[in-house]
Amino acid sequence: QAGLARCQREAEEVTELMKQNFVRVLERDGRLSDLDSRAQELRAMVGTYGHLWGRIAPGTHAHTEPW
């Protein structure tokens, strides 16, 4: 009986861990979907404004200006 009870307890622990892992997978999926959407938006912006980058002379980016 003790062995059976131990096996049952371990099975319940494993089941709980699997449930927690599944929840984590769903959360990650949601975050990955958000990141994918943001990446698509950025790609669209680059497609829309990308032609402007070719007109900017090297060294004139805002981060290189002295002010």
PDB file with one MODEL, atoms N, CA, C and O in Angstrom:
MODEL        1
ATOM      1  N   GLN A   1       0.822  -1.198   0.000  1.00  0.00           N
ATOM      2  CA  GLN A   1       0.000   0.000   0.000  1.00  0.00           C
ATOM      3  C   GLN A   1       0.863   1.257   0.000  1.00  0.00           C
ATOM      4  O   GLN A   1       0.560   2.222  -0.702  1.00  0.00           O
ATOM      5  N   ALA A   2       1.935   1.248   0.785  1.00  0.00           N
ATOM      6  CA  ALA A   2       2.794   2.432   0.879  1.00  0.00           C
ATOM      7  C   ALA A   2       3.410   2.758  -0.480  1.00  0.00           C
ATOM      8  O   ALA A   2       3.508   3.923  -0.864  1.00  0.00           O
ATOM      9  N   GLY A   3       3.824   1.717  -1.200  1.00  0.00           N
ATOM     10  CA  GLY A   3       4.406   1.925  -2.523  1.00  0.00           C
ATOM     11  C   GLY A   3       3.402   2.502  -3.494  1.00  0.00           C
ATOM     12  O   GLY A   3       3.731   3.382  -4.289  1.00  0.00           O
ATOM     13  N   LEU A   4       2.177   2.007  -3.431  1.00  0.00           N
ATOM     14  CA  LEU A   4       1.121   2.510  -4.307  1.00  0.00           C
ATOM     15  C   LEU A   4       0.801   3.965  -3.985  1.00  0.00           C
ATOM     16  O   LEU A   4       0.620   4.776  -4.893  1.00  0.00           O
ATOM     17  N   ALA A   5       0.730   4.297  -2.711  1.00  0.00           N
ATOM     18  CA  ALA A   5       0.451   5.675  -2.298  1.00  0.00           C
ATOM     19  C   ALA A   5       1.569   6.613  -2.753  1.00  0.00           C
ATOM     20  O   ALA A   5       1.312   7.735  -3.190  1.00  0.00           O
ATOM     21  N   ARG A   6       2.811   6.142  -2.644  1.00  0.00           N
ATOM     22  CA  ARG A   6       3.949   6.956  -3.080  1.00  0.00           C
ATOM     23  C   ARG A   6       3.892   7.200  -4.579  1.00  0.00           C
ATOM     24  O   ARG A   6       4.121   8.319  -5.040  1.00  0.00           O
ATOM     25  N   CYS A   7       3.586   6.153  -5.341  1.00  0.00           N
ATOM     26  CA  CYS A   7       3.470   6.288  -6.795  1.00  0.00           C
ATOM     27  C   CYS A   7       2.354   7.261  -7.165  1.00  0.00           C
ATOM     28  O   CYS A   7       2.509   8.078  -8.073  1.00  0.00           O
ATOM     29  N   GLN A   8       1.235   7.170  -6.460  1.00  0.00           N
ATOM     30  CA  GLN A   8       0.111   8.072  -6.718  1.00  0.00           C
ATOM     31  C   GLN A   8       0.517   9.523  -6.433  1.00  0.00           C
ATOM     32  O   GLN A   8       0.202  10.422  -7.212  1.00  0.00           O
ATOM     33  N   ARG A   9       1.206   9.742  -5.331  1.00  0.00           N
ATOM     34  CA  ARG A   9       1.658  11.082  -4.945  1.00  0.00           C
ATOM     35  C   ARG A   9       2.637  11.634  -5.988  1.00  0.00           C
ATOM     36  O   ARG A   9       2.550  12.801  -6.373  1.00  0.00           O
ATOM     37  N   GLU A  10       3.554  10.801  -6.434  1.00  0.00           N
ATOM     38  CA  GLU A  10       4.514  11.230  -7.455  1.00  0.00           C
ATOM     39  C   GLU A  10       3.814  11.543  -8.769  1.00  0.00           C
ATOM     40  O   GLU A  10       4.167  12.505  -9.452  1.00  0.00           O
ATOM     41  N   ALA A  11       2.826  10.734  -9.121  1.00  0.00           N
ATOM     42  CA  ALA A  11       2.065  10.982 -10.343  1.00  0.00           C
ATOM     43  C   ALA A  11       1.329  12.317 -10.255  1.00  0.00           C
ATOM     44  O   ALA A  11       1.260  13.058 -11.236  1.00  0.00           O
ATOM     45  N   GLU A  12       0.782  12.620  -9.085  1.00  0.00           N
ATOM     46  CA  GLU A  12       0.091  13.894  -8.894  1.00  0.00           C
ATOM     47  C   GLU A  12       1.062  15.067  -8.984  1.00  0.00           C
ATOM     48  O   GLU A  12       0.728  16.112  -9.541  1.00  0.00           O
ATOM     49  N   GLU A  13       2.266  14.892  -8.434  1.00  0.00           N
ATOM     50  CA  GLU A  13       3.279  15.941  -8.521  1.00  0.00           C
ATOM     51  C   GLU A  13       3.680  16.188  -9.967  1.00  0.00           C
ATOM     52  O   GLU A  13       3.807  17.333 -10.401  1.00  0.00           O
ATOM     53  N   VAL A  14       3.876  15.105 -10.705  1.00  0.00           N
ATOM     54  CA  VAL A  14       4.248  15.228 -12.114  1.00  0.00           C
ATOM     55  C   VAL A  14       3.125  15.908 -12.891  1.00  0.00           C
ATOM     56  O   VAL A  14       3.383  16.759 -13.742  1.00  0.00           O
ATOM     57  N   THR A  15       1.889  15.538 -12.602  1.00  0.00           N
ATOM     58  CA  THR A  15       0.744  16.154 -13.271  1.00  0.00           C
ATOM     59  C   THR A  15       0.706  17.654 -12.995  1.00  0.00           C
ATOM     60  O   THR A  15       0.450  18.446 -13.902  1.00  0.00           O
ATOM     61  N   GLU A  16       0.958  18.044 -11.756  1.00  0.00           N
ATOM     62  CA  GLU A  16       0.959  19.469 -11.398  1.00  0.00           C
ATOM     63  C   GLU A  16       2.082  20.212 -12.117  1.00  0.00           C
ATOM     64  O   GLU A  16       1.883  21.324 -12.605  1.00  0.00           O
ATOM     65  N   LEU A  17       3.255  19.597 -12.180  1.00  0.00           N
ATOM     66  CA  LEU A  17       4.368  20.212 -12.901  1.00  0.00           C
ATOM     67  C   LEU A  17       4.049  20.374 -14.384  1.00  0.00           C
ATOM     68  O   LEU A  17       4.377  21.396 -14.986  1.00  0.00           O
ATOM     69  N   MET A  18       3.416  19.374 -14.963  1.00  0.00           N
ATOM     70  CA  MET A  18       3.048  19.449 -16.376  1.00  0.00           C
ATOM     71  C   MET A  18       2.044  20.574 -16.611  1.00  0.00           C
ATOM     72  O   MET A  18       2.134  21.286 -17.611  1.00  0.00           O
ATOM     73  N   LYS A  19       1.093  20.737 -15.701  1.00  0.00           N
ATOM     74  CA  LYS A  19       0.116  21.826 -15.822  1.00  0.00           C
ATOM     75  C   LYS A  19       0.818  23.180 -15.761  1.00  0.00           C
ATOM     76  O   LYS A  19       0.522  24.077 -16.550  1.00  0.00           O
ATOM     77  N   GLN A  20       1.752  23.321 -14.815  1.00  0.00           N
ATOM     78  CA  GLN A  20       2.494  24.577 -14.688  1.00  0.00           C
ATOM     79  C   GLN A  20       3.314  24.855 -15.943  1.00  0.00           C
ATOM     80  O   GLN A  20       3.363  25.986 -16.426  1.00  0.00           O
ATOM     81  N   ASN A  21       3.948  23.824 -16.459  1.00  0.00           N
ATOM     82  CA  ASN A  21       4.732  23.983 -17.685  1.00  0.00           C
ATOM     83  C   ASN A  21       3.851  24.386 -18.858  1.00  0.00           C
ATOM     84  O   ASN A  21       4.250  25.207 -19.684  1.00  0.00           O
ATOM     85  N   PHE A  22       2.665  23.817 -18.932  1.00  0.00           N
ATOM     86  CA  PHE A  22       1.750  24.148 -20.018  1.00  0.00           C
ATOM     87  C   PHE A  22       1.326  25.614 -19.929  1.00  0.00           C
ATOM     88  O   PHE A  22       1.250  26.304 -20.945  1.00  0.00           O
ATOM     89  N   VAL A  23       1.054  26.082 -18.725  1.00  0.00           N
ATOM     90  CA  VAL A  23       0.690  27.493 -18.536  1.00  0.00           C
ATOM     91  C   VAL A  23       1.846  28.387 -18.982  1.00  0.00           C
ATOM     92  O   VAL A  23       1.632  29.400 -19.648  1.00  0.00           O
ATOM     93  N   ARG A  24       3.060  28.012 -18.616  1.00  0.00           N
ATOM     94  CA  ARG A  24       4.232  28.792 -19.024  1.00  0.00           C
ATOM     95  C   ARG A  24       4.383  28.818 -20.541  1.00  0.00           C
ATOM     96  O   ARG A  24       4.717  29.852 -21.120  1.00  0.00           O
ATOM     97  N   VAL A  25       4.140  27.692 -21.173  1.00  0.00           N
ATOM     98  CA  VAL A  25       4.227  27.627 -22.636  1.00  0.00           C
ATOM     99  C   VAL A  25       3.210  28.576 -23.258  1.00  0.00           C
ATOM    100  O   VAL A  25       3.531  29.288 -24.210  1.00  0.00           O
ATOM    101  N   LEU A  26       1.995  28.593 -22.734  1.00  0.00           N
ATOM    102  CA  LEU A  26       0.972  29.497 -23.260  1.00  0.00           C
ATOM    103  C   LEU A  26       1.366  30.959 -23.055  1.00  0.00           C
ATOM    104  O   LEU A  26       1.142  31.791 -23.934  1.00  0.00           O
ATOM    105  N   GLU A  27       1.949  31.271 -21.901  1.00  0.00           N
ATOM    106  CA  GLU A  27       2.405  32.638 -21.647  1.00  0.00           C
ATOM    107  C   GLU A  27       3.504  33.030 -22.624  1.00  0.00           C
ATOM    108  O   GLU A  27       3.497  34.135 -23.168  1.00  0.00           O
ATOM    109  N   ARG A  28       4.443  32.125 -22.844  1.00  0.00           N
ATOM    110  CA  ARG A  28       5.531  32.404 -23.792  1.00  0.00           C
ATOM    111  C   ARG A  28       4.985  32.581 -25.196  1.00  0.00           C
ATOM    112  O   ARG A  28       5.439  33.451 -25.940  1.00  0.00           O
ATOM    113  N   ASP A  29       4.017  31.761 -25.559  1.00  0.00           N
ATOM    114  CA  ASP A  29       3.411  31.878 -26.878  1.00  0.00           C
ATOM    115  C   ASP A  29       2.797  33.261 -27.053  1.00  0.00           C
ATOM    116  O   ASP A  29       2.927  33.878 -28.111  1.00  0.00           O
ATOM    117  N   GLY A  30       2.133  33.739 -26.015  1.00  0.00           N
ATOM    118  CA  GLY A  30       1.546  35.077 -26.078  1.00  0.00           C
ATOM    119  C   GLY A  30       2.604  36.150 -26.246  1.00  0.00           C
ATOM    120  O   GLY A  30       2.439  37.072 -27.045  1.00  0.00           O
ATOM    121  N   ARG A  31       3.692  36.033 -25.494  1.00  0.00           N
ATOM    122  CA  ARG A  31       4.768  37.020 -25.606  1.00  0.00           C
ATOM    123  C   ARG A  31       5.435  36.943 -26.976  1.00  0.00           C
ATOM    124  O   ARG A  31       5.773  37.972 -27.562  1.00  0.00           O
ATOM    125  N   LEU A  32       5.624  35.737 -27.485  1.00  0.00           N
ATOM    126  CA  LEU A  32       6.225  35.593 -28.812  1.00  0.00           C
ATOM    127  C   LEU A  32       5.319  36.172 -29.888  1.00  0.00           C
ATOM    128  O   LEU A  32       5.798  36.779 -30.846  1.00  0.00           O
ATOM    129  N   SER A  33       4.027  35.988 -29.737  1.00  0.00           N
ATOM    130  CA  SER A  33       3.081  36.569 -30.692  1.00  0.00           C
ATOM    131  C   SER A  33       3.162  38.089 -30.662  1.00  0.00           C
ATOM    132  O   SER A  33       3.129  38.740 -31.706  1.00  0.00           O
ATOM    133  N   ASP A  34       3.270  38.654 -29.454  1.00  0.00           N
ATOM    134  CA  ASP A  34       3.416  40.107 -29.328  1.00  0.00           C
ATOM    135  C   ASP A  34       4.697  40.585 -30.002  1.00  0.00           C
ATOM    136  O   ASP A  34       4.687  41.577 -30.730  1.00  0.00           O
ATOM    137  N   LEU A  35       5.794  39.881 -29.759  1.00  0.00           N
ATOM    138  CA  LEU A  35       7.064  40.254 -30.378  1.00  0.00           C
ATOM    139  C   LEU A  35       7.000  40.140 -31.892  1.00  0.00           C
ATOM    140  O   LEU A  35       7.544  40.984 -32.605  1.00  0.00           O
ATOM    141  N   ASP A  36       6.342  39.106 -32.383  1.00  0.00           N
ATOM    142  CA  ASP A  36       6.203  38.926 -33.821  1.00  0.00           C
ATOM    143  C   ASP A  36       5.397  40.072 -34.424  1.00  0.00           C
ATOM    144  O   ASP A  36       5.743  40.584 -35.489  1.00  0.00           O
ATOM    145  N   SER A  37       4.337  40.472 -33.751  1.00  0.00           N
ATOM    146  CA  SER A  37       3.526  41.594 -34.238  1.00  0.00           C
ATOM    147  C   SER A  37       4.351  42.876 -34.277  1.00  0.00           C
ATOM    148  O   SER A  37       4.289  43.636 -35.244  1.00  0.00           O
ATOM    149  N   ARG A  38       5.118  43.106 -33.224  1.00  0.00           N
ATOM    150  CA  ARG A  38       5.963  44.304 -33.182  1.00  0.00           C
ATOM    151  C   ARG A  38       7.011  44.266 -34.290  1.00  0.00           C
ATOM    152  O   ARG A  38       7.292  45.288 -34.916  1.00  0.00           O
ATOM    153  N   ALA A  39       7.586  43.094 -34.531  1.00  0.00           N
ATOM    154  CA  ALA A  39       8.587  42.959 -35.592  1.00  0.00           C
ATOM    155  C   ALA A  39       7.966  43.241 -36.954  1.00  0.00           C
ATOM    156  O   ALA A  39       8.586  43.890 -37.797  1.00  0.00           O
ATOM    157  N   GLN A  40       6.758  42.762 -37.172  1.00  0.00           N
ATOM    158  CA  GLN A  40       6.075  43.028 -38.437  1.00  0.00           C
ATOM    159  C   GLN A  40       5.802  44.518 -38.606  1.00  0.00           C
ATOM    160  O   GLN A  40       5.950  45.058 -39.702  1.00  0.00           O
ATOM    161  N   GLU A  41       5.401  45.184 -37.520  1.00  0.00           N
ATOM    162  CA  GLU A  41       5.169  46.626 -37.581  1.00  0.00           C
ATOM    163  C   GLU A  41       6.454  47.371 -37.918  1.00  0.00           C
ATOM    164  O   GLU A  41       6.448  48.300 -38.726  1.00  0.00           O
ATOM    165  N   LEU A  42       7.561  46.958 -37.292  1.00  0.00           N
ATOM    166  CA  LEU A  42       8.843  47.600 -37.578  1.00  0.00           C
ATOM    167  C   LEU A  42       9.273  47.373 -39.022  1.00  0.00           C
ATOM    168  O   LEU A  42       9.788  48.282 -39.673  1.00  0.00           O
ATOM    169  N   ARG A  43       9.058  46.154 -39.521  1.00  0.00           N
ATOM    170  CA  ARG A  43       9.392  45.880 -40.924  1.00  0.00           C
ATOM    171  C   ARG A  43       8.560  46.754 -41.850  1.00  0.00           C
ATOM    172  O   ARG A  43       9.062  47.254 -42.857  1.00  0.00           O
ATOM    173  N   ALA A  44       7.289  46.938 -41.512  1.00  0.00           N
ATOM    174  CA  ALA A  44       6.427  47.786 -42.331  1.00  0.00           C
ATOM    175  C   ALA A  44       6.915  49.235 -42.293  1.00  0.00           C
ATOM    176  O   ALA A  44       6.906  49.922 -43.315  1.00  0.00           O
ATOM    177  N   MET A  45       7.342  49.699 -41.111  1.00  0.00           N
ATOM    178  CA  MET A  45       7.855  51.064 -41.000  1.00  0.00           C
ATOM    179  C   MET A  45       9.131  51.234 -41.810  1.00  0.00           C
ATOM    180  O   MET A  45       9.324  52.256 -42.468  1.00  0.00           O
ATOM    181  N   VAL A  46       9.997  50.235 -41.763  1.00  0.00           N
ATOM    182  CA  VAL A  46      11.232  50.307 -42.541  1.00  0.00           C
ATOM    183  C   VAL A  46      10.893  50.329 -44.023  1.00  0.00           C
ATOM    184  O   VAL A  46      11.512  51.058 -44.799  1.00  0.00           O
ATOM    185  N   GLY A  47       9.910  49.529 -44.411  1.00  0.00           N
ATOM    186  CA  GLY A  47       9.495  49.533 -45.805  1.00  0.00           C
ATOM    187  C   GLY A  47       8.943  50.879 -46.226  1.00  0.00           C
ATOM    188  O   GLY A  47       9.161  51.318 -47.355  1.00  0.00           O
ATOM    189  N   THR A  48       8.228  51.537 -45.323  1.00  0.00           N
ATOM    190  CA  THR A  48       7.627  52.830 -45.624  1.00  0.00           C
ATOM    191  C   THR A  48       8.665  53.941 -45.634  1.00  0.00           C
ATOM    192  O   THR A  48       8.659  54.798 -46.518  1.00  0.00           O
ATOM    193  N   TYR A  49       9.564  53.926 -44.642  1.00  0.00           N
ATOM    194  CA  TYR A  49      10.527  55.012 -44.486  1.00  0.00           C
ATOM    195  C   TYR A  49      11.948  54.623 -44.851  1.00  0.00           C
ATOM    196  O   TYR A  49      12.861  55.442 -44.748  1.00  0.00           O
ATOM    197  N   GLY A  50      12.143  53.395 -45.273  1.00  0.00           N
ATOM    198  CA  GLY A  50      13.490  52.916 -45.560  1.00  0.00           C
ATOM    199  C   GLY A  50      14.204  53.714 -46.628  1.00  0.00           C
ATOM    200  O   GLY A  50      15.423  53.875 -46.574  1.00  0.00           O
ATOM    201  N   HIS A  51      13.453  54.220 -47.606  1.00  0.00           N
ATOM    202  CA  HIS A  51      14.084  54.990 -48.675  1.00  0.00           C
ATOM    203  C   HIS A  51      14.740  56.263 -48.142  1.00  0.00           C
ATOM    204  O   HIS A  51      15.669  56.784 -48.759  1.00  0.00           O
ATOM    205  N   LEU A  52      14.266  56.763 -47.010  1.00  0.00           N
ATOM    206  CA  LEU A  52      14.855  57.968 -46.429  1.00  0.00           C
ATOM    207  C   LEU A  52      16.246  57.709 -45.869  1.00  0.00           C
ATOM    208  O   LEU A  52      17.093  58.602 -45.889  1.00  0.00           O
ATOM    209  N   TRP A  53      16.494  56.506 -45.373  1.00  0.00           N
ATOM    210  CA  TRP A  53      17.792  56.205 -44.772  1.00  0.00           C
ATOM    211  C   TRP A  53      18.916  56.343 -45.790  1.00  0.00           C
ATOM    212  O   TRP A  53      20.031  56.724 -45.434  1.00  0.00           O
ATOM    213  N   GLY A  54      18.636  56.040 -47.038  1.00  0.00           N
ATOM    214  CA  GLY A  54      19.661  56.169 -48.064  1.00  0.00           C
ATOM    215  C   GLY A  54      20.046  57.611 -48.334  1.00  0.00           C
ATOM    216  O   GLY A  54      21.139  57.871 -48.838  1.00  0.00           O
ATOM    217  N   ARG A  55      19.168  58.558 -48.009  1.00  0.00           N
ATOM    218  CA  ARG A  55      19.437  59.976 -48.242  1.00  0.00           C
ATOM    219  C   ARG A  55      20.237  60.616 -47.114  1.00  0.00           C
ATOM    220  O   ARG A  55      20.798  61.697 -47.290  1.00  0.00           O
ATOM    221  N   ILE A  56      20.293  59.972 -45.979  1.00  0.00           N
ATOM    222  CA  ILE A  56      21.008  60.541 -44.838  1.00  0.00           C
ATOM    223  C   ILE A  56      22.491  60.251 -45.006  1.00  0.00           C
ATOM    224  O   ILE A  56      22.903  59.101 -45.163  1.00  0.00           O
ATOM    225  N   ALA A  57      23.279  61.310 -44.971  1.00  0.00           N
ATOM    226  CA  ALA A  57      24.723  61.136 -45.141  1.00  0.00           C
ATOM    227  C   ALA A  57      25.309  60.454 -43.913  1.00  0.00           C
ATOM    228  O   ALA A  57      24.815  60.653 -42.802  1.00  0.00           O
ATOM    229  N   PRO A  58      26.347  59.660 -44.095  1.00  0.00           N
ATOM    230  CA  PRO A  58      26.982  59.010 -42.945  1.00  0.00           C
ATOM    231  C   PRO A  58      27.452  60.049 -41.926  1.00  0.00           C
ATOM    232  O   PRO A  58      27.983  61.095 -42.297  1.00  0.00           O
ATOM    233  N   GLY A  59      27.256  59.758 -40.662  1.00  0.00           N
ATOM    234  CA  GLY A  59      27.698  60.655 -39.601  1.00  0.00           C
ATOM    235  C   GLY A  59      26.688  61.723 -39.228  1.00  0.00           C
ATOM    236  O   GLY A  59      26.966  62.548 -38.358  1.00  0.00           O
ATOM    237  N   THR A  60      25.522  61.732 -39.863  1.00  0.00           N
ATOM    238  CA  THR A  60      24.527  62.761 -39.551  1.00  0.00           C
ATOM    239  C   THR A  60      23.381  62.224 -38.728  1.00  0.00           C
ATOM    240  O   THR A  60      22.375  62.910 -38.549  1.00  0.00           O
ATOM    241  N   HIS A  61      23.509  61.024 -38.229  1.00  0.00           N
ATOM    242  CA  HIS A  61      22.456  60.462 -37.390  1.00  0.00           C
ATOM    243  C   HIS A  61      22.382  61.236 -36.090  1.00  0.00           C
ATOM    244  O   HIS A  61      23.385  61.794 -35.644  1.00  0.00           O
ATOM    245  N   ALA A  62      21.223  61.280 -35.480  1.00  0.00           N
ATOM    246  CA  ALA A  62      20.994  62.067 -34.268  1.00  0.00           C
ATOM    247  C   ALA A  62      21.966  61.707 -33.147  1.00  0.00           C
ATOM    248  O   ALA A  62      22.379  62.579 -32.383  1.00  0.00           O
ATOM    249  N   HIS A  63      22.330  60.441 -33.046  1.00  0.00           N
ATOM    250  CA  HIS A  63      23.204  60.046 -31.938  1.00  0.00           C
ATOM    251  C   HIS A  63      24.643  60.526 -32.108  1.00  0.00           C
ATOM    252  O   HIS A  63      25.427  60.448 -31.162  1.00  0.00           O
ATOM    253  N   THR A  64      25.012  61.027 -33.302  1.00  0.00           N
ATOM    254  CA  THR A  64      26.374  61.510 -33.511  1.00  0.00           C
ATOM    255  C   THR A  64      26.455  63.028 -33.436  1.00  0.00           C
ATOM    256  O   THR A  64      27.551  63.586 -33.478  1.00  0.00           O
ATOM    257  N   GLU A  65      25.330  63.699 -33.327  1.00  0.00           N
ATOM    258  CA  GLU A  65      25.337  65.160 -33.253  1.00  0.00           C
ATOM    259  C   GLU A  65      25.864  65.613 -31.895  1.00  0.00           C
ATOM    260  O   GLU A  65      25.599  64.966 -30.882  1.00  0.00           O
ATOM    261  N   PRO A  66      26.609  66.717 -31.866  1.00  0.00           N
ATOM    262  CA  PRO A  66      27.201  67.174 -30.602  1.00  0.00           C
ATOM    263  C   PRO A  66      26.198  67.753 -29.623  1.00  0.00           C
ATOM    264  O   PRO A  66      26.517  67.861 -28.439  1.00  0.00           O
ATOM    265  N   TRP A  67      25.017  68.126 -30.050  1.00  0.00           N
ATOM    266  CA  TRP A  67      24.061  68.723 -29.105  1.00  0.00           C
ATOM    267  C   TRP A  67      23.257  67.694 -28.507  1.00  0.00           C
ATOM    268  O   TRP A  67      22.391  67.987 -27.683  1.00  0.00           O
TER     269      TRP A  67
ENDMDL
END
